[in-house]
PDB file of C-alpha atoms in Angstrom:
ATOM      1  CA  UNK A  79      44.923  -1.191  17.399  1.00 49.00           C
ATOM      2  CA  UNK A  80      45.249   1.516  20.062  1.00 55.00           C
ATOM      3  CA  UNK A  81      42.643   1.885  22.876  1.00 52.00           C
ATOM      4  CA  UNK A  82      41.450   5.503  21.285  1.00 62.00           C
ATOM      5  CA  UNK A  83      42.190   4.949  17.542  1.00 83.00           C
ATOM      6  CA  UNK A  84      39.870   4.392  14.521  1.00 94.00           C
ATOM      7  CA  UNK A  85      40.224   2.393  11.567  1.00 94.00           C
ATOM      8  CA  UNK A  86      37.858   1.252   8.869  1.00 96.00           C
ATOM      9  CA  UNK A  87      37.053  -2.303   8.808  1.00 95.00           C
ATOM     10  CA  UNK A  88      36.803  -3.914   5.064  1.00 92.00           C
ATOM     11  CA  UNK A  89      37.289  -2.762   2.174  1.00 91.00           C
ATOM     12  CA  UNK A  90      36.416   0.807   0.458  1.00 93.00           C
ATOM     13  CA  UNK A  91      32.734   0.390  -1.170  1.00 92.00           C
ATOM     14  CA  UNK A  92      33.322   4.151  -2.952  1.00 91.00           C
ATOM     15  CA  UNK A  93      35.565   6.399  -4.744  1.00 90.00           C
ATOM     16  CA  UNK A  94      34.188   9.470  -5.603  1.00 88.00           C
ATOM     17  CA  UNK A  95      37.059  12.722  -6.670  1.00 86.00           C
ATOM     18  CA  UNK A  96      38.624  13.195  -3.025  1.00 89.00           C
ATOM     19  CA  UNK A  97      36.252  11.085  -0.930  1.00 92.00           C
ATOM     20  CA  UNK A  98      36.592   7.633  -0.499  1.00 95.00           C
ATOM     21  CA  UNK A  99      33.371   5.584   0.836  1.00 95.00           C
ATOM     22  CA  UNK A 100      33.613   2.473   3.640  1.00 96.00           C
ATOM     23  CA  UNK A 101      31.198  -0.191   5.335  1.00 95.00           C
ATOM     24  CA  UNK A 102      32.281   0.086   8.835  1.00 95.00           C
ATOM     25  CA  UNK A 103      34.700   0.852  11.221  1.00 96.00           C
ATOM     26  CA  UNK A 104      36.283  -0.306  14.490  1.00 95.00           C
ATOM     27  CA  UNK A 105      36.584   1.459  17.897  1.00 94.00           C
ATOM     28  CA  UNK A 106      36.795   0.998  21.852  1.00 90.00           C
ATOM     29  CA  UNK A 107      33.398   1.201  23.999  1.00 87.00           C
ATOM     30  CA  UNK A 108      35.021   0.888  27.603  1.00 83.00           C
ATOM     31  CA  UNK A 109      37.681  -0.090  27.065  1.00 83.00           C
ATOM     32  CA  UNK A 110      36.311  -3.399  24.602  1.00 87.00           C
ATOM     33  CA  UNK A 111      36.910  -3.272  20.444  1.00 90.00           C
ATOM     34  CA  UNK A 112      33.497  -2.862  18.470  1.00 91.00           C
ATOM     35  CA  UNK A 113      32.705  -2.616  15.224  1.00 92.00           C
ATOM     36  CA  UNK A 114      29.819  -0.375  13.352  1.00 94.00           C
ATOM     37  CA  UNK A 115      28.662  -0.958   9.752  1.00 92.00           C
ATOM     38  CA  UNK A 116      25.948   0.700   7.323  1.00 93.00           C
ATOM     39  CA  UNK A 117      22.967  -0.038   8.547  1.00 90.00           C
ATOM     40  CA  UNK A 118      23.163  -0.488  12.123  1.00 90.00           C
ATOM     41  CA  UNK A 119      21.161   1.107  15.008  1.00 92.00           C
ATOM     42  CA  UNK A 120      22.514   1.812  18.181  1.00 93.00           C
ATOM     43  CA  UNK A 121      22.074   4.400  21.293  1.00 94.00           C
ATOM     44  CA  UNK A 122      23.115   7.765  21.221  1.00 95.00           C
ATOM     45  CA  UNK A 123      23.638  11.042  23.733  1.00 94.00           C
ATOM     46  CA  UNK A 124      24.347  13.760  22.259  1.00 93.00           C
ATOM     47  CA  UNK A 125      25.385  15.963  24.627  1.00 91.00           C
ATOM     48  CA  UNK A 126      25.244  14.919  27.957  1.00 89.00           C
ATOM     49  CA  UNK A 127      22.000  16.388  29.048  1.00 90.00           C
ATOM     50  CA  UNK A 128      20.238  15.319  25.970  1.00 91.00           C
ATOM     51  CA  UNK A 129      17.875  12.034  26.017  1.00 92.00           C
ATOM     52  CA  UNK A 130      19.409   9.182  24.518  1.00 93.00           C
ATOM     53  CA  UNK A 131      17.767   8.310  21.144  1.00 95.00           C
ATOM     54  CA  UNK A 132      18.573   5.849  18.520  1.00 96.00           C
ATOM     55  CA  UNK A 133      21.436   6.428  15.189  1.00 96.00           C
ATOM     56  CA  UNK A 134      21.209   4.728  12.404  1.00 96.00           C
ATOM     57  CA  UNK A 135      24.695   4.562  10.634  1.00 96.00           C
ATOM     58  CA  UNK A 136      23.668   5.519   6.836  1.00 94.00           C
ATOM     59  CA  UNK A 137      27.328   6.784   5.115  1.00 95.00           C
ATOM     60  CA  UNK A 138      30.665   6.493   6.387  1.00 96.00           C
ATOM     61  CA  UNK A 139      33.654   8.136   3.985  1.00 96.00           C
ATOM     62  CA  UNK A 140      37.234   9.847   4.339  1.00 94.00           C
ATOM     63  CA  UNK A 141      37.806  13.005   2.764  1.00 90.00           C
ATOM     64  CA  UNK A 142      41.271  12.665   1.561  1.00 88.00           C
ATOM     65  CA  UNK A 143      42.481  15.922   1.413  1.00 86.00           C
ATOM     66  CA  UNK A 144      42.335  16.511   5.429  1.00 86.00           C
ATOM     67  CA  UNK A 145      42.431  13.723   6.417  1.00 88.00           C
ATOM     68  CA  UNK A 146      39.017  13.616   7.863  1.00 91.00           C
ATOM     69  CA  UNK A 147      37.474  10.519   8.917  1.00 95.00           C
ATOM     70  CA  UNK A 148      33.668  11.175   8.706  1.00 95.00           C
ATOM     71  CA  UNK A 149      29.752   9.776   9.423  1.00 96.00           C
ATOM     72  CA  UNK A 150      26.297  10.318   8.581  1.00 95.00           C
ATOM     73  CA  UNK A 151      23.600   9.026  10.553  1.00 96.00           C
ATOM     74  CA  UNK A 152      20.185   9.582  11.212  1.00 97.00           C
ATOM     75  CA  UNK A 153      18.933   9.906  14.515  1.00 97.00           C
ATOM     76  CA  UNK A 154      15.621   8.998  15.712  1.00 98.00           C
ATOM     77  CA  UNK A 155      13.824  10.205  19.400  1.00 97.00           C
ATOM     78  CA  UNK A 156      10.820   9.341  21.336  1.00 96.00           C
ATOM     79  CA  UNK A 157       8.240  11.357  21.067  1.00 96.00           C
ATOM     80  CA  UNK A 158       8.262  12.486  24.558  1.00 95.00           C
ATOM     81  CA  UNK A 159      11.591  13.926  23.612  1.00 95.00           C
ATOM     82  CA  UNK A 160      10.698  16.033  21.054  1.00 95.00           C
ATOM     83  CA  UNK A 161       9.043  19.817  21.099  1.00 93.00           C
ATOM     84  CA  UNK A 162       5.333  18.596  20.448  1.00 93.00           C
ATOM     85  CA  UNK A 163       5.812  15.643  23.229  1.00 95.00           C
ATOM     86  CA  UNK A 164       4.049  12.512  23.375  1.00 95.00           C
ATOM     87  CA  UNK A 165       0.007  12.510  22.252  1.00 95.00           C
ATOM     88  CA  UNK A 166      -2.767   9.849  21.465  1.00 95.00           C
ATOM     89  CA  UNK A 167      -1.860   9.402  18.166  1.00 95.00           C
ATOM     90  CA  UNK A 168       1.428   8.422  18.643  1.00 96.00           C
ATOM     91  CA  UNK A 169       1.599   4.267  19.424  1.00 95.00           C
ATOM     92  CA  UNK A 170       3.728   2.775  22.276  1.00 94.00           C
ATOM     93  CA  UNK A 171       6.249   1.569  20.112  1.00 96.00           C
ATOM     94  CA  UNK A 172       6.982   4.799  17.822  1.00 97.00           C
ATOM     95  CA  UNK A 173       9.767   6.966  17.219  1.00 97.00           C
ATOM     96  CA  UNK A 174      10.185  10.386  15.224  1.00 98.00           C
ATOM     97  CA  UNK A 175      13.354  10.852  12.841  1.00 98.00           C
ATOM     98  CA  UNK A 176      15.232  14.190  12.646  1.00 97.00           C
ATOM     99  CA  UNK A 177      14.853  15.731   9.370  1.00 95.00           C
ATOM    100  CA  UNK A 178      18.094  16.362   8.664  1.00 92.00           C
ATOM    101  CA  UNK A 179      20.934  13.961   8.334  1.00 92.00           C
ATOM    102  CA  UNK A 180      23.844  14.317  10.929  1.00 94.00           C
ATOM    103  CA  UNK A 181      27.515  14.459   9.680  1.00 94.00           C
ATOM    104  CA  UNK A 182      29.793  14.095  12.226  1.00 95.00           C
ATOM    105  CA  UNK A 183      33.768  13.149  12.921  1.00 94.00           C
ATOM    106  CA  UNK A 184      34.418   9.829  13.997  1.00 95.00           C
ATOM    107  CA  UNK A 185      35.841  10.767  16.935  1.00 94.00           C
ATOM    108  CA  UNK A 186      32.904  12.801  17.555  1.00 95.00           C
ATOM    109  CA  UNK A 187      30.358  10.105  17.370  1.00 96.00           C
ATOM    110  CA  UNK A 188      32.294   7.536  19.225  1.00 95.00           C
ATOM    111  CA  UNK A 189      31.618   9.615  22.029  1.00 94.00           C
ATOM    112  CA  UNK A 190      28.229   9.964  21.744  1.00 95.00           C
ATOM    113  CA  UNK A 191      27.476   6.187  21.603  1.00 93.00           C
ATOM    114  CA  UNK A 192      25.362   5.200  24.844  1.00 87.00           C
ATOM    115  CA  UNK A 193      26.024   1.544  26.439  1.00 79.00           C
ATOM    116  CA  UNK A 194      23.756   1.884  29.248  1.00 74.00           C
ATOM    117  CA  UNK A 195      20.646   1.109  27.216  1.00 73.00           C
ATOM    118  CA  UNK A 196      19.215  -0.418  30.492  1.00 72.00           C
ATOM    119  CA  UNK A 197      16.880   2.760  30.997  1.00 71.00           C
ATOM    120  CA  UNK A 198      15.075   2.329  27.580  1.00 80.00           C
ATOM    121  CA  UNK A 199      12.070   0.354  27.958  1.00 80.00           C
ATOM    122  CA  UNK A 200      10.057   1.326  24.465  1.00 88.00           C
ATOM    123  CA  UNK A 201       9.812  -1.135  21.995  1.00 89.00           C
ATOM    124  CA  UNK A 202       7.945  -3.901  20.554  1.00 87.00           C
ATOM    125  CA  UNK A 203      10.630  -7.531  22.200  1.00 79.00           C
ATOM    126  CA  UNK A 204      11.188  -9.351  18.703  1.00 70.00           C
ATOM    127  CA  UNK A 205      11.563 -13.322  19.071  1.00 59.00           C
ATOM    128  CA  UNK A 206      15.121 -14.618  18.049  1.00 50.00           C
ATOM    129  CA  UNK A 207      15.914 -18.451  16.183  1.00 46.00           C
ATOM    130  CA  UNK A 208      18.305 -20.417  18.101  1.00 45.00           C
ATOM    131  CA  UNK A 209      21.286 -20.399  16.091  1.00 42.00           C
ATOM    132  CA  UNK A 210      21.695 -24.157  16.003  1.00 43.00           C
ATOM    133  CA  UNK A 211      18.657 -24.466  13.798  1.00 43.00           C
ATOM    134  CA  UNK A 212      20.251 -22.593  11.182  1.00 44.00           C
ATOM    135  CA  UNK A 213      23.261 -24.685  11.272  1.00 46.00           C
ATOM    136  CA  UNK A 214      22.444 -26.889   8.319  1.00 47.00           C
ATOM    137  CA  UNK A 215      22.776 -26.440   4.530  1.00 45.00           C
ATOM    138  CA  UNK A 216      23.944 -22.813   4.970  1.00 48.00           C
ATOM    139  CA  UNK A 217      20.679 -21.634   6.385  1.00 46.00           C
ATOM    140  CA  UNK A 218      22.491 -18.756   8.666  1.00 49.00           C
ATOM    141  CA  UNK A 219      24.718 -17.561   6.244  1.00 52.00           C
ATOM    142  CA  UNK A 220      22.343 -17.176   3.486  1.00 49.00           C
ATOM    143  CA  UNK A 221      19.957 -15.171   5.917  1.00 47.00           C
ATOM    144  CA  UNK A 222      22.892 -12.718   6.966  1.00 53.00           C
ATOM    145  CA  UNK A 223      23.593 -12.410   3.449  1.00 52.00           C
ATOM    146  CA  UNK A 224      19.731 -11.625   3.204  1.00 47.00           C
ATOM    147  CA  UNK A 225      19.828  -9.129   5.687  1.00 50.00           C
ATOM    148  CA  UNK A 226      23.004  -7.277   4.562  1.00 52.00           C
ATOM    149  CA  UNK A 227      21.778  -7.025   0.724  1.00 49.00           C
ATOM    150  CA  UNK A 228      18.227  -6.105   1.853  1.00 47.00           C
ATOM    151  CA  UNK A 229      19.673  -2.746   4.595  1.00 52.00           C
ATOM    152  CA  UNK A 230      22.309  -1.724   2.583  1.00 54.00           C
ATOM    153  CA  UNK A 231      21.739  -1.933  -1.300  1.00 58.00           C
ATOM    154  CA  UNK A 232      23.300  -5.105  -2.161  1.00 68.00           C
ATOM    155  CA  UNK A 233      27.259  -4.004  -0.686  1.00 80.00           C
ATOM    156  CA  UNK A 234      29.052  -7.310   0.286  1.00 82.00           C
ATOM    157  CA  UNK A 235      29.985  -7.466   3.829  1.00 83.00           C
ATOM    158  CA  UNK A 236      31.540 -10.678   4.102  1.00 85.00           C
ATOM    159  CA  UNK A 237      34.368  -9.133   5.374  1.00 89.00           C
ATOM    160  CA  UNK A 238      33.030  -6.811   7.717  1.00 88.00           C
ATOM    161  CA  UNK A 239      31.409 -10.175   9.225  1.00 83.00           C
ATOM    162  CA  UNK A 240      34.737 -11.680   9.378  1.00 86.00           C
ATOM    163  CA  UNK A 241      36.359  -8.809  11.267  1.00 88.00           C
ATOM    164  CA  UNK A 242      32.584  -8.906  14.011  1.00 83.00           C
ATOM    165  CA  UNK A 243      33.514 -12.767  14.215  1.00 81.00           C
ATOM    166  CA  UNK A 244      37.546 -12.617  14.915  1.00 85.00           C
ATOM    167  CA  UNK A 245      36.360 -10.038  17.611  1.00 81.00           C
ATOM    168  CA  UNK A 246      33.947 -12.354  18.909  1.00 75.00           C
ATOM    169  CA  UNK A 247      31.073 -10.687  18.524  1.00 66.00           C
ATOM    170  CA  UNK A 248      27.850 -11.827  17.570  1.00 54.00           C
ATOM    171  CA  UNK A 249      26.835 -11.414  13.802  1.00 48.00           C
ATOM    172  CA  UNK A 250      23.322  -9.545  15.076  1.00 47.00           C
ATOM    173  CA  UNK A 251      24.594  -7.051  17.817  1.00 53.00           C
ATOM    174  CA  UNK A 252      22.093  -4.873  17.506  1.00 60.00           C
ATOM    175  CA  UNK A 253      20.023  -3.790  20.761  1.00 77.00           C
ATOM    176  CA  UNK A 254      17.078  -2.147  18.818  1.00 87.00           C
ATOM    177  CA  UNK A 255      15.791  -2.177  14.989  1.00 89.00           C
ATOM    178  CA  UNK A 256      13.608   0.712  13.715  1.00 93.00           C
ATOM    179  CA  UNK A 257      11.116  -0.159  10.718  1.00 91.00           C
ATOM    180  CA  UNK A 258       8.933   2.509   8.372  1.00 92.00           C
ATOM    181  CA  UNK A 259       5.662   2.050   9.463  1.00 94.00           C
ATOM    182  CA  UNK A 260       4.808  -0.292   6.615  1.00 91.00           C
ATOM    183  CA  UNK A 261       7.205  -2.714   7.570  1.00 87.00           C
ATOM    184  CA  UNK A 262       6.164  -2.687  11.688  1.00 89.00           C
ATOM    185  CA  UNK A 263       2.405  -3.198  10.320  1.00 89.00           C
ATOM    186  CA  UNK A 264       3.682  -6.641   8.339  1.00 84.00           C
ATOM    187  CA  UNK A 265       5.775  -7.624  11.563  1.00 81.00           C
ATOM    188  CA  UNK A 266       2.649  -7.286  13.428  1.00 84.00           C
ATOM    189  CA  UNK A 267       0.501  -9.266  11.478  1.00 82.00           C
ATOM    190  CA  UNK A 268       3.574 -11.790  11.097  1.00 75.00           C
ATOM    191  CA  UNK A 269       3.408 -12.126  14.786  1.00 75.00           C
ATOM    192  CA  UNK A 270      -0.459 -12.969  15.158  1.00 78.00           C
ATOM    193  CA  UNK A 271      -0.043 -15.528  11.915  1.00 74.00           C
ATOM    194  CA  UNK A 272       2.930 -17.425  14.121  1.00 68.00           C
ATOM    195  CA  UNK A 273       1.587 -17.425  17.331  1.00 71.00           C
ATOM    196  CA  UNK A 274      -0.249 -20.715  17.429  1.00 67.00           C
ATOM    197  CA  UNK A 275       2.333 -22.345  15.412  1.00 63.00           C
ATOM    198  CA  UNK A 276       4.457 -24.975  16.415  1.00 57.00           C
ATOM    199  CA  UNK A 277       8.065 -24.496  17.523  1.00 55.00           C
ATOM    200  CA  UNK A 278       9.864 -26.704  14.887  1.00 51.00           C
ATOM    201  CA  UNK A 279       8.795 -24.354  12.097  1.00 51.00           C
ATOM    202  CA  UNK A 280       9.541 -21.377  13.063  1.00 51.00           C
ATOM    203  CA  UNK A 281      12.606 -20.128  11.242  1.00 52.00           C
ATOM    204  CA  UNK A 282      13.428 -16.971   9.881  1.00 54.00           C
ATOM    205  CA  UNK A 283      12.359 -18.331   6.213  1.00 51.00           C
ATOM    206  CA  UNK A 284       9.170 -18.834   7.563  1.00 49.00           C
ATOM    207  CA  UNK A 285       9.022 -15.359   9.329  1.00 53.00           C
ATOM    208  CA  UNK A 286      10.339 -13.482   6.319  1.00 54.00           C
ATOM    209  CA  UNK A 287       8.279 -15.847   4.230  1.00 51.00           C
ATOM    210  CA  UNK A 288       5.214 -13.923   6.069  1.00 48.00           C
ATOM    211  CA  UNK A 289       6.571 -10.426   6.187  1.00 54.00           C
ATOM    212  CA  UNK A 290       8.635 -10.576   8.901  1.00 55.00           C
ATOM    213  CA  UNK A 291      12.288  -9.918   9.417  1.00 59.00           C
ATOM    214  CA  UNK A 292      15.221 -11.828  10.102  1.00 55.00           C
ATOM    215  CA  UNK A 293      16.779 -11.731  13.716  1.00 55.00           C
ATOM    216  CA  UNK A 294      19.429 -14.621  14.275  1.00 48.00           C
ATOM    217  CA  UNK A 295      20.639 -14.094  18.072  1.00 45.00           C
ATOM    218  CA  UNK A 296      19.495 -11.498  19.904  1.00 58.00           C
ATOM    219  CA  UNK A 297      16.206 -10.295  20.777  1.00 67.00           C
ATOM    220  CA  UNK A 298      16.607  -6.580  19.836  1.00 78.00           C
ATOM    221  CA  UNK A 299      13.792  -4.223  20.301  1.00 86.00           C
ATOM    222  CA  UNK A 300      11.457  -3.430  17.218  1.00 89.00           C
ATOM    223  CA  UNK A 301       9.739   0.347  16.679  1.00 94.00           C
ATOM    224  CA  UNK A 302       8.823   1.943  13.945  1.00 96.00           C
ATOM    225  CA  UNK A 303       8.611   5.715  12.231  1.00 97.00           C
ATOM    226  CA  UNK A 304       6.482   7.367  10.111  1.00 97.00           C
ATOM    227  CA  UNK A 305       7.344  10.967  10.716  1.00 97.00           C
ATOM    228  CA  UNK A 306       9.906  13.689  10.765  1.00 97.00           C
ATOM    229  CA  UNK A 307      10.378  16.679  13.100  1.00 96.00           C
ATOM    230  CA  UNK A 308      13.231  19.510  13.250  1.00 95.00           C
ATOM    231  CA  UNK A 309      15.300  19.443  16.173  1.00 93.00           C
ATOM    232  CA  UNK A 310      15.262  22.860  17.925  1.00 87.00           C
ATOM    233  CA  UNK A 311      19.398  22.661  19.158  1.00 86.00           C
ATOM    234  CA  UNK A 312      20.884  20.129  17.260  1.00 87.00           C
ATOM    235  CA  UNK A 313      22.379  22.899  15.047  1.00 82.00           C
ATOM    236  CA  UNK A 314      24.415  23.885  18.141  1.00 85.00           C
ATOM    237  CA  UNK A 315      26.014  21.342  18.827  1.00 89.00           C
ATOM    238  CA  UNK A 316      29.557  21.789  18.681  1.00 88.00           C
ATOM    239  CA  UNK A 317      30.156  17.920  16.644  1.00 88.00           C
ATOM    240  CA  UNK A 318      28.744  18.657  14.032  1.00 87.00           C
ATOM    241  CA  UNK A 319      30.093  19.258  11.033  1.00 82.00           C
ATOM    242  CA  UNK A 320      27.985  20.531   8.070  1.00 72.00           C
ATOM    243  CA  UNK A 321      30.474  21.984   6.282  1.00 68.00           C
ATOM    244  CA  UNK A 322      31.592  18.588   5.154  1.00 64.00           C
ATOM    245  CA  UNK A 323      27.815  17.548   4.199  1.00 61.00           C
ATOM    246  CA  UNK A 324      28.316  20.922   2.065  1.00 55.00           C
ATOM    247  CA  UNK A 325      31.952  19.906   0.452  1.00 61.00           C
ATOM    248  CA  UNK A 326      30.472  16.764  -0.770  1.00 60.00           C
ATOM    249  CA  UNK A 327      26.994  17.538  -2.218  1.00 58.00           C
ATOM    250  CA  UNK A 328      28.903  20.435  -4.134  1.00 51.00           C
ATOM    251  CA  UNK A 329      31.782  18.217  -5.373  1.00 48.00           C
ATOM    252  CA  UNK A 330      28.844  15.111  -6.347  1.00 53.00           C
ATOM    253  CA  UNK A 331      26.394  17.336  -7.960  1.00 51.00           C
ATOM    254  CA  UNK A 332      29.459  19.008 -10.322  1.00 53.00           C
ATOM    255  CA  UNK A 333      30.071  15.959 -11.901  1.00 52.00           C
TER     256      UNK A 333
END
């Protein structure tokens, strides 16, 4: 694979008239192969005087006809970054989802992921499992089976996982997990229910067991959202491409 070229990863999930539906795809962050999948969070700039906020990967298809490699995400910003700014209602570990869904090139959003997360100091730390303790009886690969099922409507990514592994990266890469509101209130209480427990029972059965969520490596950051607000100058932003977003709601709602 070339330094600056994309290519899915896995096999198509979707075929839908001209469109044809993915789980993931691999590019080069500095110069290093990485892959994205359905479901994942990760830092974003948008432009480079914009704040960095967080994308969540939601659909990733090619549109046959041009060629067009394509991704919809939705993004997610602190509240001191948005028009109304922070107040006392909002908690220390919230974010606020743009209300529209961004479609954007490949090649376009490649260059807006952000690996200098160092900056970004919101979020709740989430405790990881060593990943020797899932070693036995299939423990770690029925929990990333788990995971995958649970984010992204039962899809099998066994071979996305394959492709993260022959890279060498880690099967949880993920610097930062955002949860509806809901789901942050169950972590919480999660958290409180384990905290006097000892060590040699704390797996991720237990934790999901309680309402928690499974985290097998890393210790990303957890927020949470509960609301929406419209981005004053996304719309200008020369990426991105609603036209597409158009194309395919009018060719899905025909048939």
């Amino acid at each position: 694979m070339e330094p600056n070229s994309l290519q899915w990863v896995g096999s198509p999930c979707g075929l839908h008239g001209p469109y044809i539906f993915y789980k993931a795809f691999q590019f080069h962050l500095e110069g290093k192969p990485r892959i994205l999948s359905l479901g994942d969070f990760f830092f974003v700039r948008c432009t480079p005087k914009d704040p960095i906020c967080i994308a969540e990967l939601q659909l990733l298809w090619e549109e046959r006809t041009s060629r067009q490699l394509l991704s919809s995400s939705k993004l997610y910003f602190l509240p001191e970054d948005t028009p109304q700014g922070r107040n006392s209602d909002h908690g220390e570990d919230e974010v606020i989802a743009v209300s529209e869904k961004v479609i954007v090139k490949l090649e376009d959003l490649v260059k807006w992921v952000h690996s200098d997360f160092s900056k970004w100091r919101c979020g709740l730390q989430a405790g990881s499992v060593k990943t020797e303790a899932l070693g036995r009886n299939g423990q770690k690969e029925a929990l990333l089976k788990y995971r995958q099922s649970t984010l992204n409507s039962g899809l099998n990514f066994k071979d996305v996982l394959k492709e993260k592994a022959d890279l060498g990266e880690d099967e949880e890469e993920t610097n930062v997990i955002v949860l509806s509101y809901p789901q942050y209130c169950r972590y919480r209480s999660m958290l409180k229910r384990i905290q006097d427990k000892p060590s040699s029972i704390l797996t991720d059965q237990f934790a999901l067991a309680l309402g928690g969520i499974a985290v097998v490596s890393k210790n990303p950051q957890i927020l949470y959202c509960r609301d929406t607000f419209d981005h004053p100058t996304l719309i200008e932003n020369e990426s991105i491409c609603d036209e597409f977003e158009e194309r395919l709601t009018s060719h899905c709602s025909s048939k």
